[in-house]
PDB file of C-alpha atoms and ligand atoms in Angstrom:
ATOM      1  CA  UNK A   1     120.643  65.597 158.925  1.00 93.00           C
ATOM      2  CA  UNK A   2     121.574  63.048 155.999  1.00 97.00           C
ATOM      3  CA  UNK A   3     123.378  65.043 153.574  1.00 98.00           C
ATOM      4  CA  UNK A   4     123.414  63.701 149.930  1.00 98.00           C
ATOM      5  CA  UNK A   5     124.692  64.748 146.463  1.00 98.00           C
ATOM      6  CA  UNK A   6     121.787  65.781 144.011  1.00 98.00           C
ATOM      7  CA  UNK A   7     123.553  65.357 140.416  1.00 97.00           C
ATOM      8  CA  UNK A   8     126.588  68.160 140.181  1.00 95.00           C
ATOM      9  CA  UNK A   9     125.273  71.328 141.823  1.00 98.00           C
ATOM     10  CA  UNK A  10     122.031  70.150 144.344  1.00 98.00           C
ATOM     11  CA  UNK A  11     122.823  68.769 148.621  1.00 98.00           C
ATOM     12  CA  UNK A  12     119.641  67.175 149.649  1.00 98.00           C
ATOM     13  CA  UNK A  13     119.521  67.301 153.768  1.00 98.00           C
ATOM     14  CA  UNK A  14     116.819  64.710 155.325  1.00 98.00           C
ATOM     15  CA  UNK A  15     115.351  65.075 158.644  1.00 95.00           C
ATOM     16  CA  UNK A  16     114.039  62.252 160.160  1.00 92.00           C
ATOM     17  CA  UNK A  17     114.058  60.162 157.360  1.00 90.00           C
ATOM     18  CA  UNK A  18     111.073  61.848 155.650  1.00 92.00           C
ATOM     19  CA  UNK A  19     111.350  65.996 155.584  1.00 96.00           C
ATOM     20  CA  UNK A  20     114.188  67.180 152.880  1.00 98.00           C
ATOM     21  CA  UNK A  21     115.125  70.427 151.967  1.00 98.00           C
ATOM     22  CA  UNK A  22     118.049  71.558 149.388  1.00 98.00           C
ATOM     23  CA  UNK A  23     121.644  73.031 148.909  1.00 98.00           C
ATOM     24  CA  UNK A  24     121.785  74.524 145.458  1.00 98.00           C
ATOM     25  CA  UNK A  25     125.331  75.807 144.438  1.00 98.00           C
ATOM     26  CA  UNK A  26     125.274  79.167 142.381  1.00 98.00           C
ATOM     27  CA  UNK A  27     128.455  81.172 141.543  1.00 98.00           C
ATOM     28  CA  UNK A  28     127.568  83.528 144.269  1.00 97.00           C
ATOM     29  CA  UNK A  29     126.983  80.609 147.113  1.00 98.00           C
ATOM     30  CA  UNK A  30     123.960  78.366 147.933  1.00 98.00           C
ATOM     31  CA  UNK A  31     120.411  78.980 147.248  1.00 98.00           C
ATOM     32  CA  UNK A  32     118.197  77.248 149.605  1.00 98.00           C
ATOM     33  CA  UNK A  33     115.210  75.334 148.374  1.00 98.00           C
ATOM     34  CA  UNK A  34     112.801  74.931 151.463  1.00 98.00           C
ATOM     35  CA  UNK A  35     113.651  75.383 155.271  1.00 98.00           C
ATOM     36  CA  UNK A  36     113.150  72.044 157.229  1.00 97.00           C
ATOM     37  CA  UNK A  37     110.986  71.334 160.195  1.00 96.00           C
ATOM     38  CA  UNK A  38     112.045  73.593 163.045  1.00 96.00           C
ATOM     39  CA  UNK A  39     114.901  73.227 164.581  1.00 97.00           C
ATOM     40  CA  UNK A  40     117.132  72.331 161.059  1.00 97.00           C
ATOM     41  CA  UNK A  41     118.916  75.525 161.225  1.00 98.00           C
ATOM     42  CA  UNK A  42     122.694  74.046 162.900  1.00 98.00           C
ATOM     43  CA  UNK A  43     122.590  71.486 160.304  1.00 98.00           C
ATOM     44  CA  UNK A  44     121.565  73.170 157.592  1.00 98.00           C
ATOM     45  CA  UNK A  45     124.107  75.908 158.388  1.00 98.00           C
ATOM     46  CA  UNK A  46     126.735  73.082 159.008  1.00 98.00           C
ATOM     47  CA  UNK A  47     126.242  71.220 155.854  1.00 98.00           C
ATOM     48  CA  UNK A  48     126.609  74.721 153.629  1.00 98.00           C
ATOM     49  CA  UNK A  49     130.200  74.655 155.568  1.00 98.00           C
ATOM     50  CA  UNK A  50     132.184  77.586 154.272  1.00 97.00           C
ATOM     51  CA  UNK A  51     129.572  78.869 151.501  1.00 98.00           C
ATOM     52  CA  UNK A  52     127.599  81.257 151.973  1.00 98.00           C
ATOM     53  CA  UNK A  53     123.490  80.798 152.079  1.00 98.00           C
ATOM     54  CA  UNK A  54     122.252  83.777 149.649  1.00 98.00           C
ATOM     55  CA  UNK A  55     118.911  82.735 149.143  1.00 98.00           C
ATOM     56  CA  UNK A  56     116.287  80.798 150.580  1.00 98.00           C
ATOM     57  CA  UNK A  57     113.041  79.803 148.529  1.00 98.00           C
ATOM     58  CA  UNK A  58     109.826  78.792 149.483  1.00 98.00           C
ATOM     59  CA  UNK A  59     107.869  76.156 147.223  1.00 98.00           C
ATOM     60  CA  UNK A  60     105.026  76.358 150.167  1.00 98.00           C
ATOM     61  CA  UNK A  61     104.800  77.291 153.641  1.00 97.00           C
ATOM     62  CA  UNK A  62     103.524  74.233 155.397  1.00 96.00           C
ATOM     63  CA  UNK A  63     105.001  73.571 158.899  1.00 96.00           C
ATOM     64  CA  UNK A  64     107.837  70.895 157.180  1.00 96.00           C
ATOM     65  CA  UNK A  65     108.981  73.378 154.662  1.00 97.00           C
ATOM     66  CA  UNK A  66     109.291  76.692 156.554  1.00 97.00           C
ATOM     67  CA  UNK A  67     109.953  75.516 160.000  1.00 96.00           C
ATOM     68  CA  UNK A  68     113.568  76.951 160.539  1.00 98.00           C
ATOM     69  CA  UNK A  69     113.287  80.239 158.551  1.00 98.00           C
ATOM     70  CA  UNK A  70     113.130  82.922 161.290  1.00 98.00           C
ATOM     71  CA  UNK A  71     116.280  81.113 162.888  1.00 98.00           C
ATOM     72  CA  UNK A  72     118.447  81.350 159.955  1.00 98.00           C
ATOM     73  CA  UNK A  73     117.226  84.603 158.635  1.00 98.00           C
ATOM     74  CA  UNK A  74     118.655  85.298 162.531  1.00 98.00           C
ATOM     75  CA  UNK A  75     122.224  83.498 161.779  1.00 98.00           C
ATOM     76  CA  UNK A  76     122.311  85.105 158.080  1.00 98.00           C
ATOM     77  CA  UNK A  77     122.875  88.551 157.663  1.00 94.00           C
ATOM     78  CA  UNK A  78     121.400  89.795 154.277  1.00 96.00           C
ATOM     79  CA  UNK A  79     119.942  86.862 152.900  1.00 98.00           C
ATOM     80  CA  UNK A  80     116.745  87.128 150.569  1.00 98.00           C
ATOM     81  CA  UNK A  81     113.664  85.007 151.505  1.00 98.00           C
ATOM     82  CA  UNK A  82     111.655  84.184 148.515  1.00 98.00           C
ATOM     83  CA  UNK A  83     108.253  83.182 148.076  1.00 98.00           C
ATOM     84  CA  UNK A  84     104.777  83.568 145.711  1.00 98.00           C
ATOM     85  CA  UNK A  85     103.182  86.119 146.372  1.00 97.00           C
ATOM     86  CA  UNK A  86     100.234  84.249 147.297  1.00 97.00           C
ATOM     87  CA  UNK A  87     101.911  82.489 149.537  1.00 97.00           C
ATOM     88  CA  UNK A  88     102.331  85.146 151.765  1.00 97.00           C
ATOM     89  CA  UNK A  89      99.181  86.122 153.755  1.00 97.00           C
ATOM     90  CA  UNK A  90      99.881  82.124 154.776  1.00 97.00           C
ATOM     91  CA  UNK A  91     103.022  82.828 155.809  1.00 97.00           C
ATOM     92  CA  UNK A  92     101.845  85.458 158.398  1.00 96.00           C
ATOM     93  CA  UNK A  93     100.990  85.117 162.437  1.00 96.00           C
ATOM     94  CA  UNK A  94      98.262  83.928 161.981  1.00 95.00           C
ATOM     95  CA  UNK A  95      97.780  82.976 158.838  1.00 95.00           C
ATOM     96  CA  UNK A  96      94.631  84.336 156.632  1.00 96.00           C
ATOM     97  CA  UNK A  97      93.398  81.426 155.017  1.00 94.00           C
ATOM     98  CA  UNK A  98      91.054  82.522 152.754  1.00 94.00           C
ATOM     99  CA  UNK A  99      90.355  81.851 149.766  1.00 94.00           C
ATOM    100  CA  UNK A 100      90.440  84.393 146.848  1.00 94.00           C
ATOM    101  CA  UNK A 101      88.007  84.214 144.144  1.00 91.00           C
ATOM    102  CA  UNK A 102      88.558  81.309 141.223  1.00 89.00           C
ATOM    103  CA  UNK A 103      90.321  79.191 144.018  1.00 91.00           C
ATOM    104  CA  UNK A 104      88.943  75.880 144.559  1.00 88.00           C
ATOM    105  CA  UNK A 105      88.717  73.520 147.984  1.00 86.00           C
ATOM    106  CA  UNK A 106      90.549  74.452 151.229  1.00 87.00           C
ATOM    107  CA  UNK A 107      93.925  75.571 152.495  1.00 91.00           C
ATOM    108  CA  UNK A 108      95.003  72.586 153.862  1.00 84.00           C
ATOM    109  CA  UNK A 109      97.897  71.338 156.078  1.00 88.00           C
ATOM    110  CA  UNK A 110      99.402  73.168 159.065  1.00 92.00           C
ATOM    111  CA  UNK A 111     100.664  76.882 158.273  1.00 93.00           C
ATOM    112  CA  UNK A 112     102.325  78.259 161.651  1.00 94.00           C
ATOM    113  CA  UNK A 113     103.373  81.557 159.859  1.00 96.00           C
ATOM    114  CA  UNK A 114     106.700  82.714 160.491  1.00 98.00           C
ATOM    115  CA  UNK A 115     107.768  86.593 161.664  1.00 97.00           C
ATOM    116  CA  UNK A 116     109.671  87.392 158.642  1.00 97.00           C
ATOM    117  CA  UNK A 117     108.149  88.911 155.372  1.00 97.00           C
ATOM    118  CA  UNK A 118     109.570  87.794 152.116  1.00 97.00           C
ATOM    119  CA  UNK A 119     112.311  90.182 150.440  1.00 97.00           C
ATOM    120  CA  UNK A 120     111.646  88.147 147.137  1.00 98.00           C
ATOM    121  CA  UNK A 121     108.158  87.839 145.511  1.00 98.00           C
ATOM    122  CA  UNK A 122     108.660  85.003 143.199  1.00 98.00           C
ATOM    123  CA  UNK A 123     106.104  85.175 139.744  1.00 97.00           C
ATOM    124  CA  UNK A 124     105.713  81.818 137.555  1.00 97.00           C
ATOM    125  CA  UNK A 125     109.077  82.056 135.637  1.00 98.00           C
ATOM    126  CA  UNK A 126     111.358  83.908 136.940  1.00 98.00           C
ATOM    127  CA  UNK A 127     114.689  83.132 137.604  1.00 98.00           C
ATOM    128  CA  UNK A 128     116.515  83.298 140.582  1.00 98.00           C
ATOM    129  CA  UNK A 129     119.946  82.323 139.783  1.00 98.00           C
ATOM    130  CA  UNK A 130     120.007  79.085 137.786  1.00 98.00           C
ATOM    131  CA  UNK A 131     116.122  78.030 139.141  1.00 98.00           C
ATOM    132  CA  UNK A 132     113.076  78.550 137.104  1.00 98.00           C
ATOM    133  CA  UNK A 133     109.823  79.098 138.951  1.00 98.00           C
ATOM    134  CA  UNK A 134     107.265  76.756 137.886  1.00 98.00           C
ATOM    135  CA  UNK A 135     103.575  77.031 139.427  1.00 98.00           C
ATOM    136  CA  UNK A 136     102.521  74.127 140.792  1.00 98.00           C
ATOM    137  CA  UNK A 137      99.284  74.748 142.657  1.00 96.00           C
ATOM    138  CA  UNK A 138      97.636  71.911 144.408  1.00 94.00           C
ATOM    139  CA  UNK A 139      98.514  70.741 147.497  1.00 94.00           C
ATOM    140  CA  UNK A 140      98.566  73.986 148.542  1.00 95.00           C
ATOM    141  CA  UNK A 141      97.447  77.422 146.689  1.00 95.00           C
ATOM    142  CA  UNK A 142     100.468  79.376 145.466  1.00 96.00           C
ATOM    143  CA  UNK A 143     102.755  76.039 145.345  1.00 97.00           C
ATOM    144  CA  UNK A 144     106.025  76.466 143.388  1.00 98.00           C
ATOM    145  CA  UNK A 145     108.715  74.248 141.826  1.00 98.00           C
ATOM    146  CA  UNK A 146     112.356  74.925 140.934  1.00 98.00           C
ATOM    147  CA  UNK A 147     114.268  73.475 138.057  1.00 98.00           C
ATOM    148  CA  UNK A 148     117.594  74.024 137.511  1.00 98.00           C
ATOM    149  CA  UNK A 149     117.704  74.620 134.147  1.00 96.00           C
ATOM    150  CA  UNK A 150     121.584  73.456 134.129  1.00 97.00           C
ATOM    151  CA  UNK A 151     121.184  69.507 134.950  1.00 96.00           C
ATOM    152  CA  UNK A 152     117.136  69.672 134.918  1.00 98.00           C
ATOM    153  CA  UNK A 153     116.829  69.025 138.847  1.00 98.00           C
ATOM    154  CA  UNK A 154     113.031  69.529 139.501  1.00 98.00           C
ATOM    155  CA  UNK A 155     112.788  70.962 143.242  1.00 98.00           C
ATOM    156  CA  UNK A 156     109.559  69.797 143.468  1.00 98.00           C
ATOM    157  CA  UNK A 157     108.265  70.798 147.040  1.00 98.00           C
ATOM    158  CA  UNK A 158     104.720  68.797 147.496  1.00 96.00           C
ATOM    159  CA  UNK A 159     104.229  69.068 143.803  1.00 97.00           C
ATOM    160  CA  UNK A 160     105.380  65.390 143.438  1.00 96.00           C
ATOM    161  CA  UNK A 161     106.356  62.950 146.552  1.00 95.00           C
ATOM    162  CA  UNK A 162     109.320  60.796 145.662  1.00 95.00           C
ATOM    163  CA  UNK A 163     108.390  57.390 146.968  1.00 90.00           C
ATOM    164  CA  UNK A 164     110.428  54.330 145.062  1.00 89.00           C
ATOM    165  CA  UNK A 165     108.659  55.714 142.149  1.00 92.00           C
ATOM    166  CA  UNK A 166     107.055  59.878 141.409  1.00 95.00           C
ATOM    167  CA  UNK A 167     103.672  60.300 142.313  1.00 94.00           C
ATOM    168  CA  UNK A 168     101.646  63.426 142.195  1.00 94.00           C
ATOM    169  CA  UNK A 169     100.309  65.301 145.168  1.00 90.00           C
ATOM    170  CA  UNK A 170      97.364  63.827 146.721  1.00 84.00           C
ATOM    171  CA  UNK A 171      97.408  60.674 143.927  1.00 84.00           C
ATOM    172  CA  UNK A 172      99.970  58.901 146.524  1.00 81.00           C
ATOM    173  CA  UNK A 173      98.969  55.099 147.759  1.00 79.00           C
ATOM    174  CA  UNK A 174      97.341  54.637 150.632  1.00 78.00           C
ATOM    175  CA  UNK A 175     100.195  53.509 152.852  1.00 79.00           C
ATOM    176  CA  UNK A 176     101.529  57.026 152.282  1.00 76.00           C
ATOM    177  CA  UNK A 177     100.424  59.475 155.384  1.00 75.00           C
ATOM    178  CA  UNK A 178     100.676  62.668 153.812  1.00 73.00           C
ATOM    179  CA  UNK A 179      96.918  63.265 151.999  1.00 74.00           C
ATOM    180  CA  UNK A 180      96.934  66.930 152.711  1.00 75.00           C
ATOM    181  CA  UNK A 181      95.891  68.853 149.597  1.00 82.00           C
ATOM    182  CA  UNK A 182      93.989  71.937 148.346  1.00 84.00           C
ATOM    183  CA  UNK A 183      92.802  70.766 144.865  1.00 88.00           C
ATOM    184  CA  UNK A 184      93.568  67.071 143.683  1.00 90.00           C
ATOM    185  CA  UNK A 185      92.435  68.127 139.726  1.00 91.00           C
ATOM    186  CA  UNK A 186      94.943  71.003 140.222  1.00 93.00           C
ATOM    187  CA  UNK A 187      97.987  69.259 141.541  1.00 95.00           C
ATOM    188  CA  UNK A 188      97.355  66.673 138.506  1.00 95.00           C
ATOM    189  CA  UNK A 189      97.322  69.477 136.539  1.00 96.00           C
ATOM    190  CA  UNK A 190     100.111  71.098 137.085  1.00 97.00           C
ATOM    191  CA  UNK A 191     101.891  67.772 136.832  1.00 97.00           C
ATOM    192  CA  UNK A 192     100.674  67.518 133.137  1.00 97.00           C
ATOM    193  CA  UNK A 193     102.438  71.189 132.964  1.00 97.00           C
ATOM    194  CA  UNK A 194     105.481  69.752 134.280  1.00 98.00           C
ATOM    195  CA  UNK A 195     105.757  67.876 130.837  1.00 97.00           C
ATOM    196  CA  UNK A 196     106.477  71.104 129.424  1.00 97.00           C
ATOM    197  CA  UNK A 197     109.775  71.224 130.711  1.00 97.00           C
ATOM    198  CA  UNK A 198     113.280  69.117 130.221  1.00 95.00           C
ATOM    199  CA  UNK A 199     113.674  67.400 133.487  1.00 95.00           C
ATOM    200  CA  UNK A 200     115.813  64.741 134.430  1.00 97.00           C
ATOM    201  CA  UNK A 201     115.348  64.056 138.386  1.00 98.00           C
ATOM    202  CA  UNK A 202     112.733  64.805 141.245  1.00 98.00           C
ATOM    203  CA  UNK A 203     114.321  66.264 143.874  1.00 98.00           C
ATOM    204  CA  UNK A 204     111.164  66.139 146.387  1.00 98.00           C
ATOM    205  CA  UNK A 205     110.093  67.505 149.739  1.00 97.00           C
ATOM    206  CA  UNK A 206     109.643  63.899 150.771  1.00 96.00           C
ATOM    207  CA  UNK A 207     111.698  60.902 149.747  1.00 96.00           C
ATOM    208  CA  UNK A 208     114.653  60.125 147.543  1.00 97.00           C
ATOM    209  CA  UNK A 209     115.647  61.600 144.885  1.00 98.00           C
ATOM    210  CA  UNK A 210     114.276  59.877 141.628  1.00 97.00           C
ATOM    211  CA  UNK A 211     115.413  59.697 138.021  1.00 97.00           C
ATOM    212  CA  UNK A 212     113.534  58.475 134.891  1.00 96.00           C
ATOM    213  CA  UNK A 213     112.917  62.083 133.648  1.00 96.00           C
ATOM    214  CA  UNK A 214     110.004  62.964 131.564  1.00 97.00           C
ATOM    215  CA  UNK A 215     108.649  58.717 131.259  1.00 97.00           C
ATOM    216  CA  UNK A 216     108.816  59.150 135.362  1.00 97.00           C
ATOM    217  CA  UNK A 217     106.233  62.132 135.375  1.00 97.00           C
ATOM    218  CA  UNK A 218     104.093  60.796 132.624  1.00 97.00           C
ATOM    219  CA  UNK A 219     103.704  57.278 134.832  1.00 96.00           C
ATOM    220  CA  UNK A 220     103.151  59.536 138.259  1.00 96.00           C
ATOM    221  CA  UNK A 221     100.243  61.214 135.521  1.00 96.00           C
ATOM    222  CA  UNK A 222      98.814  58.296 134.410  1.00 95.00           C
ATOM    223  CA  UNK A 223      98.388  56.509 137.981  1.00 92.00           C
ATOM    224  CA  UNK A 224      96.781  59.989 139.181  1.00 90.00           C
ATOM    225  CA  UNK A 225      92.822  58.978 137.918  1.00 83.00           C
ATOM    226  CA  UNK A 226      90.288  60.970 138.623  1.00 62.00           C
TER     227      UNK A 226
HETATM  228 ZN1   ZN B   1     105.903  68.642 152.988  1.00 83.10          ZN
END
């Protein structure tokens, strides 16, 4: 995995050029923001070194972002797995993918469900160390974001892709292969409530990490037409 610095407290680790998750430094150890394709748990475990993993969080369980959970649940003794709460009947074997009432479209995108049940269940703002939960719905039902409130990193899951510039979920170009998504209004909604908070970078599930702060999301925004 490429291992690079996210501003003064955030590792992003790339997989194959395209699947990132995060390293977030907290007093205690790392927080973990996503899980990788399967597989990522060595390197994940190799790049925290010496600190200890306390916490992993879940913006959404697609197959890219949950993939190595169950193996380093199995390598870390005691550490929380966090996740919305209605994420979690899509995080079981098998998956329930209905719908519950008010919800528009489909679940989309591939949910394999994982064997272990979340110890944390993560409302729209909370806390968990220095990240505040921000929901994000969209590509997925239950999606979450986490900024860290201390150098306004926006963990942004699916939320936004980081390509050279932001763009919101399912308002990417069409050279861009990922067009999974469970409400295109929604995810351009929740962008607009993005604006509400002080955010410097993206920090992405796919792509590099991307500045330009609050004129960044409003351009992602404005290219997203319905
Ligand atoms: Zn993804």
């Amino acid at each position: 995995m490429k291992v690079t610095r996210v501003a003064q407290y955030g590792l992003q680790l790339t997989r194959l050029n395209f699947v990132n998750c995060y390293l977030v430094r907290e007093d205690d150890g790392y927080t973990l923001v996503d899980a990788g394709l399967k597989g990522s748990e060595d390197e994940i475990l190799k790049a925290a070194g010496n600190i200890p993993i306390k916490r992993i969080l879940l913006t959404h369980p697609h197959v890219d972002h949950l993939g190595s959970v169950d193996a380093l649940i199995a390598r870390i003794p005691g550490v929380i797995l966090g996740a919305s709460e209605r994420s979690i009947p899509l995080m079981q074997i098998p998956p329930d993918l209905s719908l519950r009432s008010g919800e528009v479209g489909k679940i989309a995108g591939g949910v394999p469900g994982i064997k272990a049940k979340p110890s944390l269940v993560i409302q729209a703002g909370d806390r968990i160390g220095s990240l505040l939960a921000i929901d994000t719905p969209g590509h997925i039902h239950g999606h979450l974001s986490f900024l860290d409130e201390r150098d306004g990193t926006l963990y942004a899951g699916d939320a936004l892709f980081c390509l050279g510039f932001v763009a919101v979920a399912s308002w990417t170009p069409w050279w861009f292969p990922l067009k999974v998504y469970s409400s295109r209004a929604q995810a351009k909604e929740s962008a607009i409530r993005l604006l509400e908070y002080p955010m410097q970078r993206f920090a992405c599930g796919h792509g590099k990490v991307r500045g330009g702060g609050r004129a960044a999301l409003e351009e992602a925004i404005a290219r997203a037409k319905l």
